[in-house]
Short mmCIF file of C-alpha atoms in Angstrom, two decimals:
data_model
loop_
_atom_site.label_atom_id
_atom_site.label_comp_id
_atom_site.label_asym_id
_atom_site.label_seq_id
_atom_site.Cartn_x
_atom_site.Cartn_y
_atom_site.Cartn_z
CA MET A 1 80.17 29.85 192.10
CA LYS A 2 78.27 29.60 188.82
CA PRO A 3 79.78 27.07 186.55
CA PRO A 4 80.86 28.42 183.18
CA THR A 5 78.64 27.82 180.15
CA PRO A 6 80.20 25.32 177.82
CA PRO A 7 81.40 26.85 174.54
CA ARG A 8 79.30 26.22 171.44
CA ASP A 9 80.45 23.87 168.82
CA PRO A 10 81.87 25.89 165.86
CA ALA A 11 79.79 23.70 163.53
CA ASN A 12 76.66 24.87 165.34
CA GLN A 13 77.71 28.50 165.01
CA ALA A 14 77.51 28.30 161.17
CA LEU A 15 74.33 29.38 159.41
CA PHE A 16 73.54 25.83 158.35
CA HIS A 17 74.85 22.44 159.31
CA LYS A 18 76.80 20.45 156.74
CA SER A 19 73.83 18.20 155.97
CA GLU A 20 71.63 21.24 155.56
CA ARG A 21 74.08 22.85 153.18
CA ASN A 22 74.21 19.65 151.14
CA ARG A 23 70.45 19.61 150.80
CA LEU A 24 70.42 23.26 149.71
CA ILE A 25 73.15 22.60 147.15
CA PHE A 26 71.25 19.58 145.82
CA MET A 27 68.02 21.57 145.47
CA SER A 28 69.88 24.42 143.78
CA VAL A 29 71.57 22.07 141.31
CA LEU A 30 68.23 20.40 140.60
CA LEU A 31 66.57 23.77 139.96
CA VAL A 32 69.40 24.86 137.66
CA GLY A 33 69.08 21.55 135.74
CA VAL A 34 65.33 22.06 135.28
CA LEU A 35 65.89 25.63 134.08
CA ILE A 36 68.60 24.51 131.62
CA ALA A 37 66.32 21.78 130.21
CA PHE A 38 63.45 24.27 129.88
CA VAL A 39 65.62 26.87 128.13
CA THR A 40 67.10 24.19 125.84
CA ALA A 41 63.62 23.01 124.83
CA LEU A 42 62.56 26.57 124.05
CA THR A 43 65.76 27.13 122.05
CA GLN A 44 65.29 23.96 119.99
CA GLN A 45 61.64 24.83 119.36
CA GLY A 46 62.64 28.34 118.27
CA LYS A 47 65.37 26.96 115.99
CA HIS A 48 62.94 24.54 114.35
CA GLN A 49 60.41 27.34 113.89
CA ARG A 50 63.07 29.61 112.35
CA ASP A 51 64.14 26.83 109.97
CA GLN A 52 60.57 26.34 108.81
CA ASP A 53 60.00 30.09 108.48
CA GLU A 54 63.21 30.45 106.47
CA ARG A 55 62.16 27.65 104.13
CA ALA A 56 58.70 29.20 103.86
CA ARG A 57 60.21 32.55 102.91
CA GLY A 58 62.30 30.80 100.29
CA LEU A 59 59.20 29.14 98.84
CA ILE A 60 57.11 32.28 99.02
CA ALA A 61 59.79 34.09 97.04
CA GLN A 62 58.94 31.74 94.18
CA HIS A 63 55.31 32.76 94.31
CA GLU A 64 55.20 36.43 95.17
CA PRO A 65 51.59 37.70 95.20
CA GLU A 66 50.77 40.19 92.50
CA PHE A 67 50.21 43.82 93.35
CA THR A 68 46.58 44.74 93.76
CA GLU A 69 45.58 47.01 90.90
CA THR A 70 42.50 49.08 90.37
CA VAL A 71 40.71 47.99 87.20
CA VAL A 72 39.58 50.96 85.13
CA VAL A 73 37.04 50.36 82.37
CA PRO A 74 36.37 53.52 80.36
CA PRO A 75 32.76 54.11 79.29
CA PHE A 76 31.89 53.18 75.73
CA GLU A 77 30.44 56.55 74.78
CA ALA A 78 30.37 55.81 71.03
CA ALA A 79 27.97 52.87 71.51
CA ALA A 80 24.90 55.12 71.61
CA GLN A 81 26.02 56.98 68.48
CA VAL A 82 26.68 53.78 66.54
CA ALA A 83 23.50 51.95 67.56
CA PRO A 84 21.14 53.68 65.04
CA LYS A 85 23.50 52.79 62.18
CA ILE A 86 23.53 49.04 62.92
CA GLN A 87 21.35 47.00 60.57
CA ASP A 88 20.52 43.38 61.40
CA SER A 89 16.74 43.26 61.63
CA ARG A 90 16.50 41.40 58.29
CA PRO A 91 18.63 38.44 57.14
CA ASP A 92 19.63 40.47 54.07
CA ASP A 93 21.29 43.02 56.40
CA TRP A 94 23.46 40.39 58.07
CA VAL A 95 26.11 40.54 55.35
CA LEU A 96 26.62 44.27 55.95
CA LEU A 97 29.56 45.37 58.12
CA PRO A 98 30.35 49.02 57.35
CA SER A 99 33.50 50.55 58.79
CA GLU A 100 31.57 53.34 60.53
CA VAL A 101 29.84 50.65 62.61
CA LEU A 102 32.76 48.30 63.21
CA GLN A 103 35.62 50.75 63.78
CA PRO A 104 34.31 52.36 67.01
CA TYR A 105 34.03 48.88 68.55
CA VAL A 106 37.55 47.97 67.40
CA ASP A 107 39.00 51.22 68.76
CA TYR A 108 37.28 50.80 72.11
CA THR A 109 38.33 47.18 72.70
CA ARG A 110 41.85 47.48 71.28
CA GLY A 111 44.34 46.54 74.00
CA MET A 112 41.63 45.78 76.52
CA SER A 113 42.77 43.11 79.01
CA ASP A 114 40.97 40.02 80.27
CA VAL A 115 40.71 41.66 83.69
CA GLN A 116 38.85 44.60 82.20
CA PHE A 117 36.41 42.32 80.44
CA GLN A 118 35.85 40.44 83.70
CA ALA A 119 35.22 43.74 85.46
CA MET A 120 32.47 44.37 82.91
CA GLU A 121 30.73 41.23 84.22
CA LEU A 122 30.76 39.45 80.89
CA GLN A 123 28.48 36.45 80.38
CA GLU A 124 29.34 32.99 79.13
CA LEU A 125 27.66 32.45 75.76
CA THR A 126 25.38 29.48 76.38
CA PRO A 127 23.06 27.92 73.79
CA GLU A 128 20.18 29.75 75.49
CA LEU A 129 21.90 33.14 75.22
CA HIS A 130 22.91 32.40 71.63
CA ALA A 131 19.28 31.81 70.76
CA ALA A 132 18.25 34.99 72.61
CA LEU A 133 20.76 37.04 70.59
CA LEU A 134 19.34 35.71 67.33
CA ALA A 135 15.79 36.49 68.47
CA ASP A 136 16.37 40.02 69.78
CA PRO A 137 19.83 41.44 68.94
CA GLY A 138 18.90 44.98 69.94
CA ALA A 139 18.48 43.97 73.59
CA PHE A 140 22.12 42.90 73.86
CA ARG A 141 23.91 45.59 71.89
CA ALA A 142 27.46 46.32 73.20
CA GLU A 143 27.05 43.73 75.99
CA PRO A 144 30.22 41.75 76.88
CA PHE A 145 30.29 37.98 76.27
CA ARG A 146 32.81 35.15 76.51
CA VAL A 147 32.72 32.85 73.49
CA ARG A 148 34.47 29.50 73.08
CA GLY A 149 34.58 27.05 70.23
CA PHE A 150 36.56 25.38 67.45
CA LEU A 151 38.10 27.78 64.97
CA GLY A 152 36.06 27.38 61.78
CA ASP A 153 37.59 30.17 59.70
CA ILE A 154 40.22 32.88 60.06
CA LYS A 155 41.57 35.62 57.81
CA SER A 156 43.54 38.82 58.32
CA VAL A 157 42.56 42.27 57.04
CA GLU A 158 45.13 45.08 56.85
CA GLN A 159 43.88 48.43 58.07
CA ALA A 160 44.75 51.88 56.74
CA ASP A 161 47.27 52.40 59.55
CA GLY A 162 49.08 49.16 58.67
CA THR A 163 47.74 47.12 61.60
CA LEU A 164 46.14 43.74 61.11
CA GLU A 165 42.62 42.80 62.02
CA TYR A 166 41.56 39.16 62.28
CA ARG A 167 38.09 37.96 61.36
CA GLY A 168 36.66 34.49 61.68
CA TRP A 169 34.15 32.35 63.51
CA LEU A 170 34.00 29.77 66.28
CA THR A 171 31.76 26.73 66.35
CA SER A 172 30.77 25.58 69.83
CA GLU A 173 30.45 21.95 70.86
CA HIS A 174 26.68 22.50 70.50
CA GLY A 175 27.09 23.54 66.85
CA ASP A 176 26.37 27.27 67.39
CA VAL A 177 28.39 29.67 65.22
CA SER A 178 29.75 32.98 66.56
CA HIS A 179 31.69 35.46 64.44
CA PHE A 180 34.50 37.57 65.89
CA VAL A 181 36.81 40.47 65.06
CA VAL A 182 40.02 40.82 67.10
CA THR A 183 43.34 42.60 66.75
CA SER A 184 45.51 39.83 68.23
CA LEU A 185 45.79 36.08 67.69
CA PRO A 186 47.90 33.45 69.50
CA ASP A 187 50.81 32.00 67.56
CA GLU A 188 49.32 28.50 67.67
CA ALA A 189 46.00 29.53 66.11
CA GLU A 190 44.94 26.98 63.50
CA LEU A 191 41.71 25.70 62.01
CA ASP A 192 39.81 23.30 64.27
CA GLY A 193 41.86 24.54 67.23
CA TYR A 194 39.89 25.47 70.30
CA MET A 195 39.81 29.22 71.01
CA ARG A 196 38.24 31.80 73.32
CA VAL A 197 37.20 35.37 72.54
CA ASP A 198 36.01 37.99 75.01
CA GLY A 199 34.14 40.69 73.12
CA LEU A 200 31.22 43.07 72.82
CA PHE A 201 28.21 41.99 70.81
CA LEU A 202 27.87 44.17 67.72
CA LYS A 203 25.26 42.63 65.43
CA LEU A 204 24.05 39.51 63.67
CA TYR A 205 26.38 38.69 60.82
CA ARG A 206 26.63 36.30 57.89
CA GLY A 207 30.09 35.77 56.44
CA LYS A 208 31.87 33.69 53.85
CA GLY A 209 34.82 31.51 54.71
CA GLN A 210 37.99 30.61 52.87
CA LEU A 211 36.34 27.46 51.49
CA ASP A 212 33.37 29.46 50.17
CA GLU A 213 31.12 28.21 52.94
CA TRP A 214 28.73 30.63 54.63
CA ALA A 215 28.10 30.87 58.35
CA GLU A 216 25.76 33.12 60.29
CA GLY A 217 25.55 34.08 63.92
CA PRO A 218 26.22 36.91 66.37
CA LEU A 219 29.36 39.02 65.82
CA PHE A 220 31.62 39.93 68.76
CA VAL A 221 34.43 42.48 68.74
CA GLY A 222 37.32 42.02 71.18
CA SER A 223 41.00 42.70 71.64
CA ARG A 224 42.35 39.18 71.23
CA ALA A 225 41.63 35.50 70.81
CA VAL A 226 43.40 33.07 73.12
CA ARG A 227 43.96 29.34 73.14
CA SER A 228 41.32 27.44 75.06
CA TYR A 229 40.33 23.87 75.83
CA PRO A 230 37.16 21.87 75.22
CA PRO A 231 35.13 21.08 78.33
CA SER A 232 36.70 18.44 80.51
CA GLU A 233 35.72 14.87 79.76
CA PRO A 234 33.57 12.98 82.28
CA TYR A 235 35.59 10.87 84.69
CA ASP A 236 36.75 7.61 83.18
CA ARG A 237 39.17 5.41 85.10
CA ASP A 238 40.92 4.10 81.98
CA VAL A 239 41.28 7.55 80.37
CA LEU A 240 42.76 8.95 83.59
CA ALA A 241 45.19 6.03 83.88
CA ALA A 242 46.30 6.54 80.27
CA ARG A 243 46.91 10.26 80.89
CA LEU A 244 48.88 9.57 84.07
CA ASP A 245 51.07 7.04 82.24
CA LYS A 246 52.36 9.89 80.06
CA VAL A 247 53.52 11.96 83.04
CA THR A 248 57.22 11.92 83.92
CA ASP A 249 58.96 13.13 87.06
CA ASP A 250 61.34 16.07 87.01
CA THR A 251 64.99 15.40 87.78
CA ALA A 252 68.02 17.61 88.30
CA GLN A 253 68.98 16.96 84.66
CA GLN A 254 65.55 17.12 82.98
CA ALA A 255 62.22 18.75 83.75
CA SER A 256 58.87 18.36 81.99
CA GLY A 257 57.21 21.06 84.10
CA LEU A 258 53.43 21.27 84.23
CA ASP A 259 52.72 21.64 80.51
CA GLY A 260 51.77 19.20 77.79
CA ALA A 261 50.93 15.73 79.05
CA VAL A 262 51.25 16.88 82.66
CA PHE A 263 48.71 19.67 82.06
CA ASN A 264 46.19 17.23 80.59
CA ALA A 265 46.65 14.73 83.41
CA GLN A 266 46.51 17.43 86.08
CA TRP A 267 43.19 18.84 84.95
CA LEU A 268 41.70 15.40 84.45
CA LEU A 269 42.81 14.54 87.98
CA MET A 270 41.33 17.81 89.24
CA GLY A 271 38.08 16.91 87.51
CA TYR A 272 38.17 13.57 89.32
CA ALA A 273 38.73 15.42 92.59
CA LEU A 274 35.51 17.35 91.96
CA ASP A 275 33.59 14.33 90.71
CA GLU A 276 31.25 12.31 92.89
CA ALA A 277 33.39 9.25 92.15
CA SER A 278 36.20 10.58 94.36
CA LYS A 279 33.80 10.78 97.31
CA GLU A 280 33.50 7.00 97.24
CA ILE A 281 37.13 6.62 98.35
CA ASP A 282 37.53 5.16 101.84
CA TRP A 283 39.91 7.83 103.07
CA ASP A 284 40.31 6.11 106.43
CA ALA A 285 42.04 3.25 104.62
CA VAL A 286 44.24 5.58 102.55
CA PRO A 287 47.89 5.79 103.70
CA GLU A 288 49.07 8.90 105.48
CA LEU A 289 51.93 10.80 103.87
CA GLY A 290 54.83 10.14 106.21
CA ASN A 291 58.57 10.43 105.72
CA ALA A 292 58.95 6.85 104.48
CA GLU A 293 56.19 7.33 101.89
CA MET A 294 57.79 10.54 100.66
CA VAL A 295 61.23 8.91 100.32
CA THR A 296 59.72 6.14 98.17
CA MET A 297 57.77 8.71 96.18
CA ILE A 298 60.82 10.85 95.44
CA LYS A 299 62.87 7.84 94.34
CA ASN A 300 60.19 6.48 92.00
CA GLY A 301 57.11 8.62 91.49
CA ALA A 302 55.61 6.32 88.85
CA ALA A 303 54.53 3.77 91.46
CA ASP A 304 52.49 6.37 93.40
CA ARG A 305 51.23 8.45 90.49
CA GLY A 306 47.53 9.19 90.85
CA GLN A 307 47.33 7.40 94.21
CA PRO A 308 45.43 9.00 97.11
CA PHE A 309 47.16 10.10 100.31
CA ARG A 310 46.10 11.76 103.54
CA ILE A 311 48.10 14.84 104.46
CA PRO A 312 48.68 14.84 108.24
CA VAL A 313 48.46 17.97 110.34
CA SER A 314 51.29 20.05 108.92
CA LYS A 315 52.68 23.55 108.62
CA ASN A 316 51.06 25.84 106.07
CA MET A 317 54.09 27.37 104.36
CA GLY A 318 52.15 29.59 101.98
CA SER A 319 48.73 29.52 100.34
CA TRP A 320 47.39 31.57 97.42
CA THR A 321 44.22 31.79 95.38
CA GLU A 322 44.80 32.64 91.74
CA ASP A 323 43.27 32.69 88.29
CA PRO A 324 44.50 29.55 86.50
CA GLY A 325 43.79 30.98 83.07
CA GLU A 326 42.02 28.96 80.43
CA ASN A 327 41.36 25.42 81.63
CA PRO A 328 39.12 22.47 80.76
CA LEU A 329 37.12 22.78 84.00
CA ARG A 330 36.23 26.44 83.38
CA LEU A 331 37.46 27.33 86.87
CA ASP A 332 37.98 31.00 87.65
CA HIS A 333 40.09 30.31 90.77
CA VAL A 334 42.28 27.59 92.21
CA THR A 335 44.16 27.43 95.50
CA THR A 336 47.83 26.55 95.47
CA GLY A 337 50.69 26.57 97.95
CA TRP A 338 53.27 24.65 99.97
CA ILE A 339 53.02 22.39 103.01
CA GLY A 340 55.84 21.30 105.34
CA ASN A 341 56.05 18.88 108.23
CA TRP A 342 58.76 18.45 110.88
CA THR A 343 58.59 14.67 110.43
CA TRP A 344 59.45 14.96 106.71
CA SER A 345 63.21 14.75 107.17
CA ASN A 346 63.88 13.68 103.56
CA GLN A 347 65.62 15.81 100.94
CA ALA A 348 62.37 17.49 99.91
CA GLY A 349 60.79 18.23 103.26
CA VAL A 350 57.82 19.97 101.60
CA ILE A 351 55.09 19.33 99.05
CA GLN A 352 53.49 21.66 96.54
CA TYR A 353 49.78 21.42 95.80
CA VAL A 354 46.95 22.74 93.68
CA MET A 355 43.30 22.42 94.68
CA PRO A 356 40.26 23.13 92.45
CA ALA A 357 38.62 25.41 94.99
CA TYR A 358 38.48 29.06 96.03
CA ARG A 359 39.90 29.09 99.58
CA PRO A 360 41.40 32.50 100.45
CA ASP A 361 40.75 31.74 104.14
CA LEU A 362 43.69 29.29 104.13
CA GLN A 363 46.17 32.15 103.78
CA THR A 364 45.98 32.81 107.53
CA ALA A 365 45.97 29.16 108.63
CA GLU A 366 49.09 28.03 110.48
CA LEU A 367 48.30 24.31 110.46
CA VAL A 368 46.40 22.35 107.80
CA SER A 369 45.41 18.80 107.00
CA GLY A 370 44.02 17.42 103.76
CA LYS A 371 43.47 14.70 101.20
CA GLY A 372 44.65 14.39 97.64
CA PHE A 373 46.44 12.60 94.83
CA PHE A 374 50.12 12.53 93.97
CA LEU A 375 50.84 13.75 90.44
CA LYS A 376 54.61 14.03 90.00
CA ASN A 377 57.94 15.16 91.45
CA PHE A 378 58.27 18.77 90.42
CA ASN A 379 61.36 20.97 90.08
CA TYR A 380 61.41 24.34 91.79
CA GLU A 381 64.03 26.96 92.46
CA PRO A 382 64.38 28.02 96.11
CA ARG A 383 65.31 31.54 97.05
CA ASP A 384 68.93 30.60 97.75
CA GLY A 385 69.31 29.28 94.18
CA GLY A 386 69.81 25.83 92.75
CA THR A 387 67.15 23.27 91.92
CA ARG A 388 65.14 21.06 94.23
CA GLN A 389 62.42 18.47 93.73
CA ALA A 390 59.21 18.30 95.72
CA PRO A 391 56.15 16.07 95.34
CA TYR A 392 53.29 17.84 93.54
CA PHE A 393 49.75 16.99 94.65
CA VAL A 394 46.24 17.61 93.41
CA LEU A 395 44.18 18.02 96.58
CA THR A 396 40.50 17.30 96.98
CA GLU A 397 40.32 18.88 100.41
CA LEU A 398 42.45 21.11 102.62
CA GLU A 399 41.24 22.40 105.96
CA ALA A 400 42.75 24.58 108.63
CA PHE A 401 43.58 22.66 111.79
CA VAL A 402 42.94 24.48 115.05
CA PRO A 403 44.31 22.44 117.97
CA VAL A 404 42.15 22.21 121.07
CA GLU A 405 43.91 24.30 123.68
CA SER A 406 45.03 22.17 126.60
CA ASN A 407 45.98 23.84 129.88
CA THR A 408 47.35 20.65 131.42
CA ALA A 409 50.97 21.33 130.47
CA ARG A 410 50.67 24.95 131.50
CA HIS A 411 49.12 24.04 134.83
CA LEU A 412 51.78 21.39 135.39
CA MET A 413 54.51 23.90 134.62
CA TRP A 414 53.02 26.42 137.06
CA PHE A 415 52.63 23.70 139.69
CA VAL A 416 56.26 22.57 139.36
CA GLY A 417 57.49 26.15 139.32
CA GLY A 418 55.40 27.10 142.32
CA LEU A 419 56.45 24.00 144.20
CA THR A 420 60.09 24.78 143.47
CA VAL A 421 59.75 28.35 144.70
CA LEU A 422 57.85 27.17 147.77
CA LEU A 423 60.56 24.64 148.60
CA LEU A 424 63.27 27.26 148.15
CA ILE A 425 61.41 29.50 150.60
CA LEU A 426 60.42 26.81 153.11
CA LEU A 427 63.70 24.93 153.22
CA PRO A 428 65.72 27.75 154.86
CA VAL A 429 62.81 28.47 157.19
CA LEU A 430 62.51 24.85 158.21
CA LEU A 431 66.27 24.53 158.63
CA ARG A 432 66.37 27.63 160.81
CA ARG A 433 63.49 26.28 162.90
CA ASP A 434 65.25 22.95 163.32
CA ARG A 435 68.43 24.79 164.26
CA ARG A 436 66.63 26.84 166.88
CA ARG A 437 65.02 23.73 168.34
CA SER A 438 68.39 22.02 168.41
CA GLU A 439 69.93 24.99 170.20
CA GLU A 440 67.05 25.15 172.66
CA LEU A 441 67.40 21.45 173.34
CA GLN A 442 71.14 21.84 173.87
CA ARG A 443 70.61 24.76 176.25
CA ASP A 444 68.00 22.73 178.13
CA LEU A 445 70.42 19.83 178.45
CA VAL A 446 73.16 22.14 179.74
CA ARG A 447 70.71 23.73 182.18
CA ARG A 448 69.64 20.35 183.50
CA LYS A 449 73.25 19.25 183.84
CA GLN A 450 74.12 22.37 185.76
CA GLU A 451 71.11 21.94 188.04
CA ARG A 452 72.10 18.36 188.72
CA ARG A 453 75.62 19.45 189.59
CA ARG A 454 74.33 22.15 191.93
CA ARG A 455 72.01 19.67 193.56
CA LEU A 456 74.83 17.22 194.07
CA ALA A 457 77.07 19.95 195.48
CA THR A 458 74.38 21.00 197.93
CA GLN A 459 73.90 17.41 199.16
CA GLY A 460 77.66 17.07 199.63
CA VAL A 461 77.95 14.05 197.50
CA GLY A 462 81.05 15.32 195.89
CA THR A 463 82.55 18.18 194.13
CA PRO A 464 81.32 18.60 190.61
CA PRO A 465 84.00 18.40 188.01
CA GLN A 466 85.37 21.69 186.86
CA GLY A 467 85.11 22.85 183.29
#
């Protein structure tokens, strides 16, 4: 009689043993923990990025780019008709300025903007060009020029239609005299003030001033005269220090803005940034602008005014190139914008800057680093309202930072992920294999036991135990 096969242990009939289930649970919990940490890191990174983007949008709202407009400059068709009537070949003709010659120029330039004059590719009136005009006026008739100088004389002439016309002359720092006729003057126009006129050259002219003095030179007809500034002074350490001493920081209660003493100091500091003297600075020894430095700066800007700082790799929160208007450096463009850094956890968190350079390429840069000088704490109004202060810098250099792409972290992430998936696949397989081997071993043991019992029964040693 075949002995009955012993019943299997209920624990062995389960898919996995208790120890195997524990290992699976541990691996599952570990995987879930890794996934939660990964998702949390991505969430925090996204939140930080959204915070910076929101602040950037608030700052950009303060500096919305102007709409691009097409500049239309109508042709000066009357110039050819007026040219034969102009007389300035002899010095005796220089005092003549008949209405039939002047009025077409006045009508054409009336209301013409600075942008339109720039579109006409006007030339800066240098001493060389001034001499060329005196030598051969006919070669430059109706050509656009930009003239600067100290206001030597000014008087108004009422026209038949009731409008005013202003006539006078400017004396350049080289002593050259240039006459002008415009239809608009700035409110602060005064004798010996520095002015600029964009206009078309009409003729050589000799006029009499209010003090009965005579002056002769080329005559330019334009739409307006604007306030200007003498050329910037050469860099002088003491002069710059004196200008910076007059600068005050903005506060929530009082703001000096960027005019007056701040304007003078800013452009002198920008001149220093362009000067060879600034290249002698050992920038490696200059402090980096960290959170602690910014906190000190915001509390008391006077101690850091005019001091150099290195701007670490930071977030470009908006960059623009713009026309600064009349300025002592005669710059047509400057670059300005905002920079933020996640380590700047102080109340400002950003800096504003201006750089005497034309850098439209920075508009697309995500990260930047630079060098520059602190000028003052400046008030600005964020998009959500209120008033905030941010350090204002004059930069000598600002460059886009492109990080070297490293695949180490990515490879490590793929390795860990792959290893996790592999373990999740192999663990059940290995557990099933171990289970099969255990079952085979158990069956082999039972078989051997049964054979031993049969062998003993055959030899008559005794009756094998039942069950």
